[in-house]
Short mmCIF file of C-alpha atoms in Angstrom, two decimals:
data_model
loop_
_atom_site.label_atom_id
_atom_site.label_comp_id
_atom_site.label_asym_id
_atom_site.label_seq_id
_atom_site.Cartn_x
_atom_site.Cartn_y
_atom_site.Cartn_z
CA UNK A 275 53.21 104.21 79.07
CA UNK A 276 56.17 101.87 79.06
CA UNK A 277 57.48 100.38 75.88
CA UNK A 278 57.91 96.67 75.41
CA UNK A 279 61.65 97.02 75.63
CA UNK A 280 61.50 98.27 79.21
CA UNK A 281 59.94 95.02 80.46
CA UNK A 282 58.47 95.43 83.92
CA UNK A 283 57.45 99.01 84.80
CA UNK A 284 59.52 98.61 87.97
CA UNK A 285 62.70 97.33 86.27
CA UNK A 286 64.35 100.75 86.15
CA UNK A 287 63.64 101.19 89.88
CA UNK A 288 65.11 97.78 90.70
CA UNK A 289 68.26 98.40 88.67
CA UNK A 290 68.75 101.74 90.43
CA UNK A 291 68.09 100.17 93.84
CA UNK A 292 70.76 97.59 93.08
CA UNK A 293 73.12 100.35 91.97
CA UNK A 294 72.56 102.42 95.13
CA UNK A 295 72.96 99.29 97.27
CA UNK A 296 76.32 98.60 95.62
CA UNK A 297 77.93 102.05 95.46
CA UNK A 298 77.43 102.57 99.18
CA UNK A 299 79.78 99.63 99.62
CA UNK A 300 82.54 101.85 98.24
CA UNK A 301 81.43 104.55 100.70
CA UNK A 302 81.98 102.15 103.61
CA UNK A 303 85.52 101.44 102.45
CA UNK A 304 86.52 104.97 101.40
CA UNK A 305 85.20 106.73 104.50
CA UNK A 306 85.73 104.12 107.21
CA UNK A 307 88.39 101.61 106.15
CA UNK A 308 90.75 103.64 103.99
CA UNK A 309 92.00 105.51 107.10
CA UNK A 310 92.94 102.14 108.63
CA UNK A 311 94.71 101.20 105.40
CA UNK A 312 96.71 104.44 105.54
CA UNK A 313 97.74 103.81 109.15
CA UNK A 314 98.82 100.32 108.05
CA UNK A 315 101.13 102.03 105.55
CA UNK A 316 102.65 103.92 108.48
CA UNK A 317 100.98 107.31 107.99
CA UNK A 318 100.44 109.48 111.08
CA UNK A 319 97.04 110.75 112.29
CA UNK A 320 97.75 114.20 110.86
CA UNK A 321 98.66 112.67 107.48
CA UNK A 322 95.43 110.64 107.54
CA UNK A 323 93.59 113.88 108.28
CA UNK A 324 95.20 115.55 105.26
CA UNK A 325 94.18 112.63 103.03
CA UNK A 326 90.61 112.78 104.38
CA UNK A 327 90.39 116.52 103.75
CA UNK A 328 91.40 116.00 100.12
CA UNK A 329 87.98 114.53 99.33
CA UNK A 330 85.85 117.52 100.36
CA UNK A 331 88.28 119.88 98.63
CA UNK A 332 88.20 117.95 95.35
CA UNK A 333 84.42 117.44 95.58
CA UNK A 334 83.75 121.18 95.34
CA UNK A 335 85.19 121.23 91.82
CA UNK A 336 84.34 117.71 90.71
CA UNK A 337 80.63 117.94 91.58
CA UNK A 338 80.32 121.16 89.61
CA UNK A 339 82.30 119.85 86.63
CA UNK A 340 80.47 116.53 86.24
CA UNK A 341 77.09 118.15 86.85
CA UNK A 342 77.79 120.56 84.00
CA UNK A 343 78.92 117.65 81.81
CA UNK A 344 75.73 115.77 82.64
CA UNK A 345 73.64 118.79 81.64
CA UNK A 346 75.62 119.36 78.45
CA UNK A 347 75.41 115.74 77.32
CA UNK A 348 71.86 115.24 78.61
CA UNK A 349 72.70 111.98 80.40
CA UNK A 350 73.35 110.74 83.92
CA UNK A 351 73.93 107.03 83.26
CA UNK A 352 76.82 107.60 80.84
CA UNK A 353 78.45 110.08 83.20
CA UNK A 354 78.22 107.60 86.08
CA UNK A 355 79.78 104.92 83.85
CA UNK A 356 82.70 107.28 83.14
CA UNK A 357 83.03 108.10 86.86
CA UNK A 358 83.13 104.44 87.88
CA UNK A 359 85.63 103.65 85.13
CA UNK A 360 87.79 106.49 86.47
CA UNK A 361 87.48 105.09 89.99
CA UNK A 362 88.56 101.67 88.73
CA UNK A 363 91.70 102.98 87.00
CA UNK A 364 92.77 105.24 89.87
CA UNK A 365 91.92 102.52 92.41
CA UNK A 366 94.28 100.11 90.63
CA UNK A 367 97.02 102.76 90.71
CA UNK A 368 96.31 103.54 94.35
CA UNK A 369 96.71 99.87 95.28
CA UNK A 370 100.36 100.03 94.15
CA UNK A 371 101.23 103.35 95.87
CA UNK A 372 102.97 103.32 99.25
CA UNK A 373 104.62 106.75 99.58
CA UNK A 374 102.55 109.56 101.11
CA UNK A 375 103.15 111.96 98.20
CA UNK A 376 102.12 109.42 95.55
CA UNK A 377 99.07 108.31 97.57
CA UNK A 378 98.01 111.94 97.97
CA UNK A 379 98.32 112.59 94.22
CA UNK A 380 96.50 109.45 93.05
CA UNK A 381 93.83 109.79 95.75
CA UNK A 382 93.07 113.30 94.47
CA UNK A 383 92.19 111.82 91.07
CA UNK A 384 90.23 109.00 92.71
CA UNK A 385 88.11 111.52 94.66
CA UNK A 386 87.53 113.47 91.44
CA UNK A 387 85.66 110.44 90.08
CA UNK A 388 84.26 109.20 93.41
CA UNK A 389 82.22 112.03 94.95
CA UNK A 390 79.94 113.05 92.03
CA UNK A 391 78.45 109.53 91.74
CA UNK A 392 76.27 109.98 94.84
CA UNK A 393 74.45 113.26 93.99
CA UNK A 394 73.97 112.05 90.42
CA UNK A 395 72.51 108.76 91.69
CA UNK A 396 70.19 110.70 94.03
CA UNK A 397 69.09 112.88 91.12
CA UNK A 398 68.30 109.79 89.07
CA UNK A 399 66.40 108.30 92.03
CA UNK A 400 64.28 111.45 92.40
CA UNK A 401 63.43 111.49 88.68
CA UNK A 402 62.58 107.79 88.54
CA UNK A 403 60.46 108.07 91.71
CA UNK A 404 58.55 110.93 90.10
CA UNK A 405 58.13 108.89 86.93
CA UNK A 406 56.41 106.11 88.90
CA UNK A 407 54.60 108.39 91.35
CA UNK A 408 56.48 106.95 94.31
CA UNK A 409 58.24 108.37 97.35
CA UNK A 410 61.94 109.06 96.79
CA UNK A 411 62.79 107.27 100.05
CA UNK A 412 61.51 103.93 98.68
CA UNK A 413 64.48 103.98 96.30
CA UNK A 414 67.06 105.94 98.32
CA UNK A 415 66.72 103.68 101.38
CA UNK A 416 68.55 100.95 99.45
CA UNK A 417 71.67 103.07 99.78
CA UNK A 418 71.37 102.87 103.57
CA UNK A 419 70.65 99.13 103.37
CA UNK A 420 73.71 98.65 101.17
CA UNK A 421 75.85 100.63 103.59
CA UNK A 422 74.60 98.45 106.45
CA UNK A 423 75.29 95.22 104.54
CA UNK A 424 78.79 96.17 103.46
CA UNK A 425 79.66 97.69 106.84
CA UNK A 426 79.23 94.26 108.41
CA UNK A 427 80.49 91.97 105.63
CA UNK A 428 83.54 94.09 104.79
CA UNK A 429 84.49 94.14 108.47
CA UNK A 430 84.53 90.35 108.67
CA UNK A 431 86.27 90.06 105.29
CA UNK A 432 89.08 92.38 106.36
CA UNK A 433 89.31 90.57 109.69
CA UNK A 434 90.11 87.38 107.77
CA UNK A 435 92.15 88.88 104.92
CA UNK A 436 93.84 91.86 106.58
CA UNK A 437 93.64 95.64 106.13
CA UNK A 438 95.78 95.46 102.98
CA UNK A 439 92.74 94.07 101.15
CA UNK A 440 90.75 97.30 101.59
CA UNK A 441 91.55 98.59 98.12
CA UNK A 442 91.06 95.18 96.52
CA UNK A 443 87.55 94.89 97.95
CA UNK A 444 86.81 98.46 96.86
CA UNK A 445 87.91 97.65 93.30
CA UNK A 446 85.68 94.55 93.22
CA UNK A 447 82.65 96.57 94.33
CA UNK A 448 83.42 99.27 91.74
CA UNK A 449 83.49 96.62 88.99
CA UNK A 450 80.09 95.30 90.12
CA UNK A 451 78.62 98.83 90.14
CA UNK A 452 80.13 99.46 86.70
CA UNK A 453 78.34 96.40 85.32
CA UNK A 454 75.03 97.43 86.93
CA UNK A 455 75.13 100.80 85.13
CA UNK A 456 74.60 98.90 81.88
CA UNK A 457 71.07 98.03 83.08
CA UNK A 458 70.12 101.52 84.30
CA UNK A 459 67.52 103.52 82.39
CA UNK A 460 68.80 107.02 81.76
CA UNK A 461 67.09 110.25 82.79
CA UNK A 462 67.90 113.79 81.79
CA UNK A 463 69.12 115.70 84.79
CA UNK A 464 68.84 119.02 83.03
CA UNK A 465 65.05 119.06 82.62
CA UNK A 466 64.06 120.28 86.08
CA UNK A 467 67.07 122.51 86.44
CA UNK A 468 66.43 124.20 83.12
CA UNK A 469 62.80 124.68 84.17
CA UNK A 470 63.94 126.31 87.41
CA UNK A 471 66.33 128.52 85.47
CA UNK A 472 63.55 129.52 83.04
CA UNK A 473 61.24 130.30 85.94
CA UNK A 474 63.94 132.48 87.40
CA UNK A 475 64.59 134.48 84.26
CA UNK A 476 60.92 134.68 83.23
CA UNK A 477 59.89 136.56 86.37
CA UNK A 478 59.46 140.26 85.60
CA UNK A 479 62.22 142.39 87.04
CA UNK A 480 64.24 139.39 88.19
CA UNK A 481 67.87 139.14 87.23
CA UNK A 482 69.86 135.92 87.12
CA UNK A 483 72.04 136.13 90.25
CA UNK A 484 70.57 133.54 92.59
CA UNK A 485 73.71 133.12 94.71
CA UNK A 486 73.74 136.81 95.62
CA UNK A 487 70.02 136.76 96.42
CA UNK A 488 70.51 133.86 98.83
CA UNK A 489 73.58 135.26 100.58
CA UNK A 490 71.84 138.59 101.19
CA UNK A 491 69.30 136.87 103.48
CA UNK A 492 70.46 137.06 107.10
CA UNK A 493 68.34 134.08 108.14
CA UNK A 494 69.91 131.91 105.44
CA UNK A 495 73.45 132.99 106.30
CA UNK A 496 72.84 132.30 109.98
CA UNK A 497 71.49 128.85 109.17
CA UNK A 498 74.45 127.94 106.96
CA UNK A 499 76.82 129.16 109.67
CA UNK A 500 75.17 126.87 112.23
CA UNK A 501 75.22 123.96 109.77
CA UNK A 502 78.93 124.48 109.16
CA UNK A 503 79.77 124.48 112.88
CA UNK A 504 77.70 121.35 113.53
CA UNK A 505 79.23 119.65 110.48
CA UNK A 506 82.74 120.16 111.86
CA UNK A 507 82.04 117.79 114.77
CA UNK A 508 80.17 115.33 112.54
CA UNK A 509 83.02 115.13 110.02
CA UNK A 510 85.67 114.85 112.73
CA UNK A 511 83.90 111.79 114.12
CA UNK A 512 83.41 110.34 110.64
CA UNK A 513 87.10 110.66 109.79
CA UNK A 514 88.50 109.19 113.02
CA UNK A 515 85.82 106.78 114.25
CA UNK A 516 87.57 103.69 112.90
CA UNK A 517 90.96 104.84 114.17
CA UNK A 518 89.43 105.40 117.63
CA UNK A 519 88.01 101.88 117.59
CA UNK A 520 91.33 100.44 116.46
CA UNK A 521 93.17 102.25 119.25
CA UNK A 522 90.77 100.62 121.73
CA UNK A 523 91.71 97.22 120.35
CA UNK A 524 88.72 96.61 118.07
CA UNK A 525 89.04 94.25 115.13
CA UNK A 526 87.68 94.96 111.68
CA UNK A 527 84.51 92.98 112.39
CA UNK A 528 83.78 95.14 115.46
CA UNK A 529 84.24 98.24 113.31
CA UNK A 530 81.71 96.72 110.91
CA UNK A 531 79.16 96.33 113.72
CA UNK A 532 79.69 99.95 114.75
CA UNK A 533 79.04 101.15 111.19
CA UNK A 534 76.04 98.85 110.93
CA UNK A 535 74.54 100.28 114.14
CA UNK A 536 74.65 103.83 112.78
CA UNK A 537 73.38 102.94 109.30
CA UNK A 538 70.41 100.87 110.49
CA UNK A 539 69.42 103.35 113.19
CA UNK A 540 68.83 106.18 110.72
CA UNK A 541 66.38 104.28 108.48
CA UNK A 542 63.27 104.37 110.74
CA UNK A 543 63.93 108.02 111.65
CA UNK A 544 64.10 108.99 107.97
CA UNK A 545 60.73 107.33 107.35
CA UNK A 546 59.08 108.78 110.48
CA UNK A 547 60.24 112.35 109.90
CA UNK A 548 59.48 112.06 106.20
CA UNK A 549 55.86 111.32 107.12
CA UNK A 550 55.26 113.24 110.36
CA UNK A 551 58.13 115.74 110.58
CA UNK A 552 56.11 118.64 109.17
CA UNK A 553 53.99 118.60 112.34
CA UNK A 554 56.96 120.03 114.27
CA UNK A 555 58.86 123.27 113.77
CA UNK A 556 62.28 122.86 112.19
CA UNK A 557 64.47 124.93 114.52
CA UNK A 558 63.48 123.12 117.75
CA UNK A 559 64.25 119.81 115.98
CA UNK A 560 67.64 121.18 114.91
CA UNK A 561 68.30 122.24 118.51
CA UNK A 562 67.46 118.69 119.61
CA UNK A 563 69.77 117.20 116.96
CA UNK A 564 72.61 119.50 118.09
CA UNK A 565 72.08 118.49 121.72
CA UNK A 566 72.14 114.81 120.80
CA UNK A 567 75.35 115.38 118.83
CA UNK A 568 76.93 116.94 121.94
CA UNK A 569 75.83 113.97 124.07
CA UNK A 570 77.05 111.51 121.43
CA UNK A 571 80.52 113.07 121.23
CA UNK A 572 80.80 113.38 125.02
CA UNK A 573 80.07 109.69 125.34
CA UNK A 574 82.67 109.02 122.62
CA UNK A 575 85.24 110.97 124.63
CA UNK A 576 84.48 108.89 127.75
CA UNK A 577 84.18 105.50 126.01
CA UNK A 578 86.92 103.06 126.93
CA UNK A 579 85.64 99.89 125.24
CA UNK A 580 84.72 99.12 121.59
CA UNK A 581 81.34 97.75 122.71
CA UNK A 582 80.47 101.14 124.18
CA UNK A 583 81.17 102.84 120.88
CA UNK A 584 78.88 100.41 119.04
CA UNK A 585 76.05 101.38 121.38
CA UNK A 586 76.85 105.08 121.00
CA UNK A 587 76.66 104.73 117.23
CA UNK A 588 72.91 104.09 117.54
CA UNK A 589 72.61 107.80 118.41
CA UNK A 590 73.23 108.43 114.71
CA UNK A 591 69.45 108.19 114.38
CA UNK A 592 68.82 111.09 116.75
CA UNK A 593 71.71 113.17 115.41
CA UNK A 594 72.17 112.89 111.66
CA UNK A 595 68.76 111.28 111.08
CA UNK A 596 66.89 114.22 112.62
CA UNK A 597 69.29 116.82 111.25
CA UNK A 598 69.27 115.66 107.61
CA UNK A 599 65.50 115.54 107.08
CA UNK A 600 64.82 118.70 109.10
CA UNK A 601 67.57 120.83 107.56
CA UNK A 602 66.44 120.05 104.01
CA UNK A 603 62.84 120.91 104.98
CA UNK A 604 64.03 124.17 106.58
CA UNK A 605 65.91 125.14 103.41
CA UNK A 606 62.83 124.57 101.27
CA UNK A 607 60.91 126.94 103.55
CA UNK A 608 63.35 129.85 103.87
CA UNK A 609 64.62 129.80 100.27
CA UNK A 610 62.16 130.61 97.44
CA UNK A 611 61.40 128.00 94.79
CA UNK A 612 63.29 129.82 92.04
CA UNK A 613 66.52 129.63 94.12
CA UNK A 614 65.97 126.16 95.57
CA UNK A 615 68.60 124.35 93.47
CA UNK A 616 71.25 126.95 94.26
CA UNK A 617 70.38 126.86 97.96
CA UNK A 618 70.69 123.08 98.15
CA UNK A 619 74.01 123.25 96.30
CA UNK A 620 75.37 125.72 98.86
CA UNK A 621 74.08 123.50 101.66
CA UNK A 622 75.97 120.52 100.23
CA UNK A 623 79.20 122.51 99.98
CA UNK A 624 78.84 123.77 103.57
CA UNK A 625 77.87 120.42 105.14
CA UNK A 626 80.16 118.12 103.17
CA UNK A 627 82.96 119.95 101.41
CA UNK A 628 83.96 122.95 103.53
CA UNK A 629 83.41 121.22 106.88
CA UNK A 630 85.14 118.04 105.71
CA UNK A 631 88.16 120.00 104.51
CA UNK A 632 88.71 121.78 107.84
CA UNK A 633 87.76 118.88 110.11
CA UNK A 634 90.13 116.53 108.33
CA UNK A 635 93.05 118.95 108.43
CA UNK A 636 92.73 120.35 111.96
CA UNK A 637 91.02 117.27 113.40
CA UNK A 638 94.02 115.16 112.50
CA UNK A 639 96.34 117.59 114.26
CA UNK A 640 94.18 117.65 117.40
CA UNK A 641 93.88 113.84 117.47
CA UNK A 642 97.63 113.37 117.12
CA UNK A 643 98.78 116.10 119.48
CA UNK A 644 96.07 116.11 122.16
CA UNK A 645 94.53 112.64 121.99
CA UNK A 646 91.06 111.16 121.52
CA UNK A 647 89.45 112.70 124.64
CA UNK A 648 90.34 116.29 123.70
CA UNK A 649 89.45 115.57 120.07
CA UNK A 650 85.87 114.65 120.98
CA UNK A 651 85.52 117.42 123.57
CA UNK A 652 86.27 119.88 120.76
CA UNK A 653 83.50 118.17 118.75
CA UNK A 654 81.18 118.62 121.75
CA UNK A 655 82.01 122.33 121.74
CA UNK A 656 81.11 122.66 118.07
CA UNK A 657 77.78 120.90 118.68
CA UNK A 658 76.89 123.17 121.60
CA UNK A 659 77.83 126.24 119.58
CA UNK A 660 75.49 125.11 116.80
CA UNK A 661 72.78 124.47 119.41
CA UNK A 662 73.09 128.06 120.64
CA UNK A 663 72.90 129.31 117.06
CA UNK A 664 69.75 127.35 116.17
CA UNK A 665 68.14 128.25 119.51
CA UNK A 666 68.97 131.93 119.05
CA UNK A 667 67.33 131.96 115.62
CA UNK A 668 64.26 130.20 117.05
CA UNK A 669 63.92 132.80 119.83
CA UNK A 670 64.28 135.60 117.28
CA UNK A 671 61.51 134.04 115.21
CA UNK A 672 59.25 133.80 118.28
CA UNK A 673 59.94 137.44 119.15
CA UNK A 674 59.28 138.54 115.56
CA UNK A 675 56.01 136.60 115.43
CA UNK A 676 54.95 138.14 118.76
CA UNK A 677 55.63 141.65 117.47
CA UNK A 678 53.58 140.94 114.34
CA UNK A 679 50.75 139.53 116.44
CA UNK A 680 50.55 142.60 118.70
CA UNK A 681 50.78 144.97 115.73
CA UNK A 682 47.84 143.23 114.06
CA UNK A 683 45.85 143.26 117.32
CA UNK A 684 46.53 146.95 117.90
CA UNK A 685 45.53 147.72 114.31
CA UNK A 686 42.23 145.88 114.72
CA UNK A 687 41.60 147.64 118.06
CA UNK A 688 42.18 151.09 116.55
CA UNK A 689 39.69 150.32 113.78
#
């Protein structure tokens, strides 16, 4: 039952929806428009790549640190308030920095406060959805809607104001998100995780070394390897999409339309696969996603007009949309319940942090030295390599199932 102080039983959902809608505005700026701001300061493509790779590197430590703090203090809302306050302070400092060394230092602190907000917000969304008996997507989709809205509006705003306003707009959005946190209803992140940990240690004969148990599974290691390779191409495109558009003569509003196309395209796919995806095997869907990634990056390599790239961005639905839902479902199948949290944590590090670190560093070098065409051809190669990996695992599974079938048949025949 809800107390009188909570007002409407849906008020906590609406506050969180508003929060998710807003914080993805900072994501639009940090991921897509900050690189343009850095080029405006005169930084080279390789320097932009180094700055992009800082985020994934910092996120490995920051996500762990703030997650532990959230567990220790038993609060998510207060931690998110601290994180946004940290973003505000470092954002103000970043707005005054012009030298590469100072930008790199301040940006490291900004990322330390920036990245943990999103997994903590997702955790809060899952808990609140469970509290109301609703589907998690009904809350999380507002993040995609917010990304779509800000992708378009920020593009037009920067077209009128200039790229130098990127940090100013980011600071304004951070302030709005900071104020919204005051209306959020807190949840304790540690409840489910402590339950999982108890389940792990309560099992007879089970010792508490989940990471080792996961990494000893060949199927899991193979999957994470394929995810890492596919993520390299995805992160390369993410880091240099706006720069590619700018080099083709696109204005900030055109960049906004390109980001809008990708954000809107993924929404129906998330809903469809969330409802009907379990009717299809995961590995064939991952093979399809890898193939569509290869086609997407090949088209990016051949594109010679900003309008073409906007159209290509719609393939985000058949690449990331299919991959995200299917990969999470695959993890939940191949990793036992007692190790689920650890498995998802490793998946996040592989897909976001490790791949982002390498793609930003080496991607920037490739883009600067070899050009956009070669850059995207390399991304095509990564996608095809992942395709071969997922397909190989699928064929091994088919062969293994066939062997089991014939063994059972022969056993019944002999009886």
